[in-house]
PDB file of C-alpha atoms in Angstrom:
ATOM      1  CA  UNK A  29      -2.406 -11.972  -4.104  1.00 66.00           C
ATOM      2  CA  UNK A  30       0.732 -10.718  -5.823  1.00 73.00           C
ATOM      3  CA  UNK A  31       2.657  -8.188  -3.740  1.00 83.00           C
ATOM      4  CA  UNK A  32       4.225  -5.042  -5.149  1.00 92.00           C
ATOM      5  CA  UNK A  33       8.017  -5.124  -5.237  1.00 94.00           C
ATOM      6  CA  UNK A  34       9.406  -1.965  -3.656  1.00 96.00           C
ATOM      7  CA  UNK A  35      13.139  -2.851  -3.682  1.00 96.00           C
ATOM      8  CA  UNK A  36      14.963  -5.323  -5.896  1.00 97.00           C
ATOM      9  CA  UNK A  37      18.641  -6.207  -6.212  1.00 96.00           C
ATOM     10  CA  UNK A  38      20.011  -8.282  -9.083  1.00 97.00           C
ATOM     11  CA  UNK A  39      23.442  -9.963  -8.990  1.00 96.00           C
ATOM     12  CA  UNK A  40      24.666  -7.307  -6.551  1.00 96.00           C
ATOM     13  CA  UNK A  41      28.409  -7.480  -5.841  1.00 95.00           C
ATOM     14  CA  UNK A  42      30.159  -5.312  -3.241  1.00 94.00           C
ATOM     15  CA  UNK A  43      33.863  -5.208  -2.534  1.00 91.00           C
ATOM     16  CA  UNK A  44      36.235  -3.619  -0.032  1.00 87.00           C
ATOM     17  CA  UNK A  45      39.451  -3.573  -2.004  1.00 86.00           C
ATOM     18  CA  UNK A  46      39.880  -7.107  -3.312  1.00 86.00           C
ATOM     19  CA  UNK A  47      37.618  -8.557  -0.607  1.00 89.00           C
ATOM     20  CA  UNK A  48      34.165  -9.574  -1.909  1.00 91.00           C
ATOM     21  CA  UNK A  49      31.608  -8.718   0.779  1.00 92.00           C
ATOM     22  CA  UNK A  50      28.407  -9.334  -1.208  1.00 93.00           C
ATOM     23  CA  UNK A  51      28.563 -12.009  -3.880  1.00 93.00           C
ATOM     24  CA  UNK A  52      25.756 -11.851  -6.436  1.00 94.00           C
ATOM     25  CA  UNK A  53      22.823 -10.940  -4.163  1.00 96.00           C
ATOM     26  CA  UNK A  54      19.417 -11.064  -5.890  1.00 97.00           C
ATOM     27  CA  UNK A  55      16.492 -10.330  -3.579  1.00 96.00           C
ATOM     28  CA  UNK A  56      13.071  -8.677  -3.623  1.00 96.00           C
ATOM     29  CA  UNK A  57      11.447  -6.674  -0.837  1.00 96.00           C
ATOM     30  CA  UNK A  58       7.734  -6.006  -0.816  1.00 95.00           C
ATOM     31  CA  UNK A  59       5.439  -3.084  -0.141  1.00 94.00           C
ATOM     32  CA  UNK A  60       3.833  -3.008   3.294  1.00 93.00           C
ATOM     33  CA  UNK A  61       6.177  -5.598   4.780  1.00 94.00           C
ATOM     34  CA  UNK A  62       8.973  -5.583   7.334  1.00 95.00           C
ATOM     35  CA  UNK A  63      11.971  -7.270   5.712  1.00 96.00           C
ATOM     36  CA  UNK A  64      14.679  -8.253   8.197  1.00 95.00           C
ATOM     37  CA  UNK A  65      18.255  -8.839   7.014  1.00 95.00           C
ATOM     38  CA  UNK A  66      20.020 -11.480   9.102  1.00 91.00           C
ATOM     39  CA  UNK A  67      23.315 -13.303   9.195  1.00 84.00           C
ATOM     40  CA  UNK A  68      26.448 -13.851  11.225  1.00 78.00           C
ATOM     41  CA  UNK A  69      28.848 -11.017  12.007  1.00 76.00           C
ATOM     42  CA  UNK A  70      30.672  -9.812   8.908  1.00 72.00           C
ATOM     43  CA  UNK A  71      28.266 -11.487   6.485  1.00 79.00           C
ATOM     44  CA  UNK A  72      27.357  -8.217   4.752  1.00 82.00           C
ATOM     45  CA  UNK A  73      24.041  -7.209   6.399  1.00 87.00           C
ATOM     46  CA  UNK A  74      24.779  -3.512   6.838  1.00 89.00           C
ATOM     47  CA  UNK A  75      26.794  -3.493   3.605  1.00 92.00           C
ATOM     48  CA  UNK A  76      23.681  -4.628   1.722  1.00 94.00           C
ATOM     49  CA  UNK A  77      21.665  -1.818   3.302  1.00 92.00           C
ATOM     50  CA  UNK A  78      24.303   0.785   2.463  1.00 91.00           C
ATOM     51  CA  UNK A  79      24.709  -0.458  -1.117  1.00 93.00           C
ATOM     52  CA  UNK A  80      20.955  -0.214  -1.673  1.00 94.00           C
ATOM     53  CA  UNK A  81      21.107   3.394  -0.462  1.00 93.00           C
ATOM     54  CA  UNK A  82      24.300   4.170  -2.413  1.00 91.00           C
ATOM     55  CA  UNK A  83      26.192   5.035   0.759  1.00 89.00           C
ATOM     56  CA  UNK A  84      28.657   2.591  -0.785  1.00 89.00           C
ATOM     57  CA  UNK A  85      28.846   2.204  -4.548  1.00 89.00           C
ATOM     58  CA  UNK A  86      28.291  -1.434  -5.582  1.00 91.00           C
ATOM     59  CA  UNK A  87      31.030  -3.072  -7.665  1.00 92.00           C
ATOM     60  CA  UNK A  88      28.427  -4.477 -10.050  1.00 94.00           C
ATOM     61  CA  UNK A  89      24.786  -5.497 -10.337  1.00 95.00           C
ATOM     62  CA  UNK A  90      21.491  -3.609 -10.169  1.00 96.00           C
ATOM     63  CA  UNK A  91      19.468  -1.933  -7.441  1.00 96.00           C
ATOM     64  CA  UNK A  92      15.871  -0.895  -8.093  1.00 96.00           C
ATOM     65  CA  UNK A  93      13.832   1.246  -5.695  1.00 96.00           C
ATOM     66  CA  UNK A  94      10.238   2.139  -6.586  1.00 95.00           C
ATOM     67  CA  UNK A  95      10.925   0.473  -9.954  1.00 93.00           C
ATOM     68  CA  UNK A  96      13.836   2.826 -10.774  1.00 93.00           C
ATOM     69  CA  UNK A  97      17.351   1.509 -11.434  1.00 95.00           C
ATOM     70  CA  UNK A  98      19.061   3.824  -8.952  1.00 93.00           C
ATOM     71  CA  UNK A  99      22.702   3.111  -9.779  1.00 91.00           C
ATOM     72  CA  UNK A 100      22.243   4.872 -13.119  1.00 89.00           C
ATOM     73  CA  UNK A 101      20.667   8.014 -11.655  1.00 93.00           C
ATOM     74  CA  UNK A 102      22.580  11.243 -11.172  1.00 93.00           C
ATOM     75  CA  UNK A 103      22.764  12.753  -7.690  1.00 91.00           C
ATOM     76  CA  UNK A 104      19.741  15.027  -8.131  1.00 91.00           C
ATOM     77  CA  UNK A 105      17.597  12.177  -9.458  1.00 93.00           C
ATOM     78  CA  UNK A 106      18.697   9.857  -6.656  1.00 93.00           C
ATOM     79  CA  UNK A 107      18.009  12.516  -4.034  1.00 90.00           C
ATOM     80  CA  UNK A 108      14.396  12.535  -5.208  1.00 91.00           C
ATOM     81  CA  UNK A 109      14.285   8.789  -4.441  1.00 93.00           C
ATOM     82  CA  UNK A 110      15.910   9.337  -1.044  1.00 91.00           C
ATOM     83  CA  UNK A 111      13.262  11.903  -0.099  1.00 90.00           C
ATOM     84  CA  UNK A 112      10.763   9.048  -0.187  1.00 93.00           C
ATOM     85  CA  UNK A 113      12.798   7.057   2.362  1.00 94.00           C
ATOM     86  CA  UNK A 114      13.905   7.448   5.971  1.00 92.00           C
ATOM     87  CA  UNK A 115      16.927   6.046   7.802  1.00 91.00           C
ATOM     88  CA  UNK A 116      17.300   5.128  11.467  1.00 89.00           C
ATOM     89  CA  UNK A 117      21.015   4.674  12.129  1.00 83.00           C
ATOM     90  CA  UNK A 118      22.383   2.234  14.709  1.00 74.00           C
ATOM     91  CA  UNK A 119      23.551   4.933  17.131  1.00 71.00           C
ATOM     92  CA  UNK A 120      20.740   7.351  16.290  1.00 65.00           C
ATOM     93  CA  UNK A 121      23.212   9.838  14.747  1.00 79.00           C
ATOM     94  CA  UNK A 122      21.615  12.796  16.541  1.00 84.00           C
ATOM     95  CA  UNK A 123      23.528  16.071  16.712  1.00 85.00           C
ATOM     96  CA  UNK A 124      24.334  16.527  20.398  1.00 85.00           C
ATOM     97  CA  UNK A 125      24.752  20.312  20.254  1.00 88.00           C
ATOM     98  CA  UNK A 126      21.140  21.040  19.297  1.00 93.00           C
ATOM     99  CA  UNK A 127      17.726  20.139  20.705  1.00 94.00           C
ATOM    100  CA  UNK A 128      15.543  17.205  19.703  1.00 94.00           C
ATOM    101  CA  UNK A 129      13.268  19.734  17.965  1.00 95.00           C
ATOM    102  CA  UNK A 130      16.147  21.030  15.842  1.00 94.00           C
ATOM    103  CA  UNK A 131      17.348  17.498  15.030  1.00 94.00           C
ATOM    104  CA  UNK A 132      13.934  16.563  13.651  1.00 94.00           C
ATOM    105  CA  UNK A 133      13.825  19.859  11.742  1.00 94.00           C
ATOM    106  CA  UNK A 134      16.957  19.063   9.700  1.00 93.00           C
ATOM    107  CA  UNK A 135      15.375  17.070   6.819  1.00 91.00           C
ATOM    108  CA  UNK A 136      12.420  19.457   6.650  1.00 93.00           C
ATOM    109  CA  UNK A 137      14.672  22.490   6.389  1.00 92.00           C
ATOM    110  CA  UNK A 138      17.027  20.856   3.889  1.00 89.00           C
ATOM    111  CA  UNK A 139      14.508  19.224   1.567  1.00 89.00           C
ATOM    112  CA  UNK A 140      11.311  21.301   1.671  1.00 88.00           C
ATOM    113  CA  UNK A 141      10.174  24.897   1.223  1.00 90.00           C
ATOM    114  CA  UNK A 142       7.574  24.676   3.977  1.00 91.00           C
ATOM    115  CA  UNK A 143       6.833  27.644   6.198  1.00 93.00           C
ATOM    116  CA  UNK A 144       8.195  27.735   9.747  1.00 93.00           C
ATOM    117  CA  UNK A 145       4.662  27.292  11.084  1.00 93.00           C
ATOM    118  CA  UNK A 146       4.094  24.077   9.120  1.00 94.00           C
ATOM    119  CA  UNK A 147       7.556  22.727   9.977  1.00 94.00           C
ATOM    120  CA  UNK A 148       6.839  23.396  13.652  1.00 94.00           C
ATOM    121  CA  UNK A 149       3.553  21.506  13.391  1.00 94.00           C
ATOM    122  CA  UNK A 150       5.185  18.521  11.624  1.00 94.00           C
ATOM    123  CA  UNK A 151       8.013  18.292  14.184  1.00 94.00           C
ATOM    124  CA  UNK A 152       5.609  18.228  17.108  1.00 94.00           C
ATOM    125  CA  UNK A 153       3.363  15.715  15.336  1.00 94.00           C
ATOM    126  CA  UNK A 154       6.294  13.341  14.688  1.00 93.00           C
ATOM    127  CA  UNK A 155       7.523  13.628  18.255  1.00 94.00           C
ATOM    128  CA  UNK A 156       4.002  12.895  19.472  1.00 92.00           C
ATOM    129  CA  UNK A 157       3.948   9.764  17.287  1.00 90.00           C
ATOM    130  CA  UNK A 158       7.024   8.440  19.084  1.00 91.00           C
ATOM    131  CA  UNK A 159       5.812   9.515  22.540  1.00 90.00           C
ATOM    132  CA  UNK A 160       8.362  12.310  23.027  1.00 92.00           C
ATOM    133  CA  UNK A 161       6.068  15.319  23.523  1.00 91.00           C
ATOM    134  CA  UNK A 162       7.896  16.087  26.769  1.00 90.00           C
ATOM    135  CA  UNK A 163      11.359  16.046  25.158  1.00 90.00           C
ATOM    136  CA  UNK A 164      10.897  18.588  22.357  1.00 91.00           C
ATOM    137  CA  UNK A 165      13.446  21.074  23.692  1.00 93.00           C
ATOM    138  CA  UNK A 166      15.836  18.667  25.426  1.00 93.00           C
ATOM    139  CA  UNK A 167      19.252  17.889  23.980  1.00 93.00           C
ATOM    140  CA  UNK A 168      20.298  14.300  23.157  1.00 92.00           C
ATOM    141  CA  UNK A 169      22.586  14.249  26.226  1.00 91.00           C
ATOM    142  CA  UNK A 170      19.471  14.588  28.394  1.00 93.00           C
ATOM    143  CA  UNK A 171      17.784  11.527  26.848  1.00 90.00           C
ATOM    144  CA  UNK A 172      17.943   7.847  27.763  1.00 89.00           C
ATOM    145  CA  UNK A 173      19.078   5.324  25.150  1.00 86.00           C
ATOM    146  CA  UNK A 174      15.522   4.427  24.202  1.00 88.00           C
ATOM    147  CA  UNK A 175      14.502   8.070  23.963  1.00 90.00           C
ATOM    148  CA  UNK A 176      17.444   8.787  21.638  1.00 91.00           C
ATOM    149  CA  UNK A 177      16.279   6.001  19.329  1.00 90.00           C
ATOM    150  CA  UNK A 178      12.744   7.400  19.331  1.00 91.00           C
ATOM    151  CA  UNK A 179      13.998  10.918  18.611  1.00 93.00           C
ATOM    152  CA  UNK A 180      16.050   9.576  15.700  1.00 92.00           C
ATOM    153  CA  UNK A 181      12.969   7.693  14.537  1.00 92.00           C
ATOM    154  CA  UNK A 182      10.944  10.924  14.584  1.00 93.00           C
ATOM    155  CA  UNK A 183      13.592  12.561  12.387  1.00 94.00           C
ATOM    156  CA  UNK A 184      13.533   9.567  10.011  1.00 93.00           C
ATOM    157  CA  UNK A 185       9.763   9.996   9.693  1.00 93.00           C
ATOM    158  CA  UNK A 186       9.868  13.747   9.065  1.00 92.00           C
ATOM    159  CA  UNK A 187       9.413  13.548   5.281  1.00 92.00           C
ATOM    160  CA  UNK A 188       6.625  10.933   5.417  1.00 92.00           C
ATOM    161  CA  UNK A 189       8.806   8.117   3.993  1.00 94.00           C
ATOM    162  CA  UNK A 190       7.352   5.229   2.046  1.00 95.00           C
ATOM    163  CA  UNK A 191      10.292   3.045   3.115  1.00 96.00           C
ATOM    164  CA  UNK A 192      12.030   3.157   6.490  1.00 95.00           C
ATOM    165  CA  UNK A 193      15.517   1.653   6.743  1.00 95.00           C
ATOM    166  CA  UNK A 194      16.811   0.705  10.204  1.00 93.00           C
ATOM    167  CA  UNK A 195      20.301  -0.479  11.129  1.00 90.00           C
ATOM    168  CA  UNK A 196      20.260  -2.433  14.414  1.00 88.00           C
ATOM    169  CA  UNK A 197      17.466  -0.335  15.993  1.00 88.00           C
ATOM    170  CA  UNK A 198      17.554  -2.297  19.262  1.00 84.00           C
ATOM    171  CA  UNK A 199      21.350  -2.209  19.691  1.00 81.00           C
ATOM    172  CA  UNK A 200      22.336  -1.198  23.230  1.00 81.00           C
ATOM    173  CA  UNK A 201      18.800  -1.296  24.623  1.00 84.00           C
ATOM    174  CA  UNK A 202      17.568  -3.418  27.510  1.00 88.00           C
ATOM    175  CA  UNK A 203      14.919  -6.070  26.682  1.00 89.00           C
ATOM    176  CA  UNK A 204      11.955  -3.997  27.915  1.00 91.00           C
ATOM    177  CA  UNK A 205      13.002  -0.857  26.023  1.00 88.00           C
ATOM    178  CA  UNK A 206      13.750  -2.966  22.944  1.00 90.00           C
ATOM    179  CA  UNK A 207      10.269  -4.516  23.065  1.00 91.00           C
ATOM    180  CA  UNK A 208       8.698  -1.064  23.421  1.00 90.00           C
ATOM    181  CA  UNK A 209      10.657   0.185  20.391  1.00 89.00           C
ATOM    182  CA  UNK A 210       9.583  -2.846  18.333  1.00 92.00           C
ATOM    183  CA  UNK A 211       5.948  -2.227  19.254  1.00 91.00           C
ATOM    184  CA  UNK A 212       6.315   1.418  18.249  1.00 90.00           C
ATOM    185  CA  UNK A 213       7.913   0.460  14.913  1.00 89.00           C
ATOM    186  CA  UNK A 214       5.070  -1.920  14.055  1.00 91.00           C
ATOM    187  CA  UNK A 215       2.412   0.588  15.117  1.00 90.00           C
ATOM    188  CA  UNK A 216       4.008   3.249  12.930  1.00 88.00           C
ATOM    189  CA  UNK A 217       4.293   0.859   9.998  1.00 89.00           C
ATOM    190  CA  UNK A 218       0.574   0.101  10.197  1.00 90.00           C
ATOM    191  CA  UNK A 219      -0.496   3.662  10.971  1.00 88.00           C
ATOM    192  CA  UNK A 220       1.609   5.275   8.229  1.00 87.00           C
ATOM    193  CA  UNK A 221       1.397   2.402   5.711  1.00 88.00           C
ATOM    194  CA  UNK A 222       5.184   2.109   5.390  1.00 92.00           C
ATOM    195  CA  UNK A 223       7.508  -0.619   4.171  1.00 95.00           C
ATOM    196  CA  UNK A 224      10.553  -1.337   6.337  1.00 95.00           C
ATOM    197  CA  UNK A 225      13.982  -2.865   5.847  1.00 96.00           C
ATOM    198  CA  UNK A 226      15.686  -3.673   9.133  1.00 95.00           C
ATOM    199  CA  UNK A 227      19.110  -5.094   9.957  1.00 93.00           C
ATOM    200  CA  UNK A 228      19.077  -6.830  13.337  1.00 88.00           C
ATOM    201  CA  UNK A 229      20.340  -9.948  15.082  1.00 82.00           C
ATOM    202  CA  UNK A 230      17.998  -9.703  18.091  1.00 85.00           C
ATOM    203  CA  UNK A 231      15.929 -12.901  18.000  1.00 88.00           C
ATOM    204  CA  UNK A 232      13.088 -11.550  20.140  1.00 88.00           C
ATOM    205  CA  UNK A 233      12.800  -8.482  17.901  1.00 90.00           C
ATOM    206  CA  UNK A 234      12.793 -10.626  14.765  1.00 91.00           C
ATOM    207  CA  UNK A 235       9.833 -12.619  16.039  1.00 91.00           C
ATOM    208  CA  UNK A 236       7.966  -9.426  16.907  1.00 92.00           C
ATOM    209  CA  UNK A 237       8.534  -7.454  13.715  1.00 93.00           C
ATOM    210  CA  UNK A 238       9.553  -9.619  10.737  1.00 93.00           C
ATOM    211  CA  UNK A 239       7.302 -10.481   7.822  1.00 93.00           C
ATOM    212  CA  UNK A 240      10.137 -11.602   5.566  1.00 94.00           C
ATOM    213  CA  UNK A 241      13.702 -12.772   6.159  1.00 94.00           C
ATOM    214  CA  UNK A 242      16.835 -12.298   4.078  1.00 95.00           C
ATOM    215  CA  UNK A 243      19.654 -14.459   5.456  1.00 94.00           C
ATOM    216  CA  UNK A 244      23.220 -13.802   4.327  1.00 93.00           C
ATOM    217  CA  UNK A 245      26.145 -16.160   4.896  1.00 91.00           C
ATOM    218  CA  UNK A 246      29.719 -15.264   3.979  1.00 89.00           C
ATOM    219  CA  UNK A 247      28.496 -12.703   1.472  1.00 90.00           C
ATOM    220  CA  UNK A 248      26.037 -15.005  -0.276  1.00 93.00           C
ATOM    221  CA  UNK A 249      22.247 -15.169  -0.096  1.00 95.00           C
ATOM    222  CA  UNK A 250      21.367 -18.310   1.826  1.00 93.00           C
ATOM    223  CA  UNK A 251      17.616 -17.764   2.235  1.00 94.00           C
ATOM    224  CA  UNK A 252      14.842 -15.322   1.333  1.00 95.00           C
ATOM    225  CA  UNK A 253      11.250 -15.896   2.376  1.00 94.00           C
ATOM    226  CA  UNK A 254       8.742 -15.435   5.174  1.00 92.00           C
ATOM    227  CA  UNK A 255       9.598 -15.797   8.848  1.00 89.00           C
ATOM    228  CA  UNK A 256       7.639 -19.067   9.060  1.00 89.00           C
ATOM    229  CA  UNK A 257       9.436 -20.428   6.006  1.00 91.00           C
ATOM    230  CA  UNK A 258      12.793 -19.460   7.514  1.00 89.00           C
ATOM    231  CA  UNK A 259      12.151 -21.511  10.649  1.00 86.00           C
ATOM    232  CA  UNK A 260      11.336 -24.576   8.509  1.00 86.00           C
ATOM    233  CA  UNK A 261      13.839 -23.938   5.729  1.00 87.00           C
ATOM    234  CA  UNK A 262      15.956 -27.048   6.235  1.00 88.00           C
ATOM    235  CA  UNK A 263      19.039 -24.836   5.855  1.00 91.00           C
ATOM    236  CA  UNK A 264      21.330 -25.644   8.816  1.00 89.00           C
ATOM    237  CA  UNK A 265      22.679 -22.121   9.362  1.00 87.00           C
ATOM    238  CA  UNK A 266      19.208 -20.555   9.256  1.00 89.00           C
ATOM    239  CA  UNK A 267      17.568 -23.137  11.495  1.00 85.00           C
ATOM    240  CA  UNK A 268      20.466 -22.961  13.929  1.00 86.00           C
ATOM    241  CA  UNK A 269      20.045 -19.194  14.201  1.00 86.00           C
ATOM    242  CA  UNK A 270      16.422 -19.581  15.223  1.00 83.00           C
ATOM    243  CA  UNK A 271      17.196 -22.445  17.569  1.00 79.00           C
ATOM    244  CA  UNK A 272      19.941 -20.777  19.564  1.00 64.00           C
ATOM    245  CA  UNK A 273      19.280 -17.108  18.721  1.00 51.00           C
ATOM    246  CA  UNK A 274      22.928 -16.116  18.686  1.00 42.00           C
ATOM    247  CA  UNK A 275      25.938 -16.062  16.434  1.00 40.00           C
TER     248      UNK A 275
END
């Protein structure tokens, strides 16, 4: 059965000064799947994520999200696209001076006209989804590393995103906490019917969460396909990654 394309890049080129970081990347990501972006350090994984989201402006090429060519949209039009997405940053990016409750409230207060009562209900529902009912009024400094990631995940889910982007969600976590976070991510994907795009290099996490792999090497696309296809790709760099699980 043909899958719906939810994100597509065509001949995407990204530069830092004269340095080409992404060199003609053409990939498709599909609805209802977890797409994991892999590659060695400095290959352009996070750069690809940030170019898709226009955190960095691509040098050339096309980016389509929900079938819309987003590089041609003005800021207001693109913000409407962004409201249908969520982002879990590598360090969580929580504001330390306010409570978990207030952190999760930020996108709801900025992007909706909902009443305080409804916002309160949504915040507590999202925190329940990530098993943080007990931490509603704690500050980030009172949370463990895993709890910070879950609080940031609750905030990313606040606007009911159709796509969740994650940059190294397991970074800095011990193996048990990382496995718990992966399980939570997959449960949320299934429960909320989301698509996900995740940058990670954690081999155990990749095996737990990935439906599809995008493998970058020195700024070029080396492989795109399912996890099973990646392991049998015949591409030395890709097969080596899965054999040794490190850079």
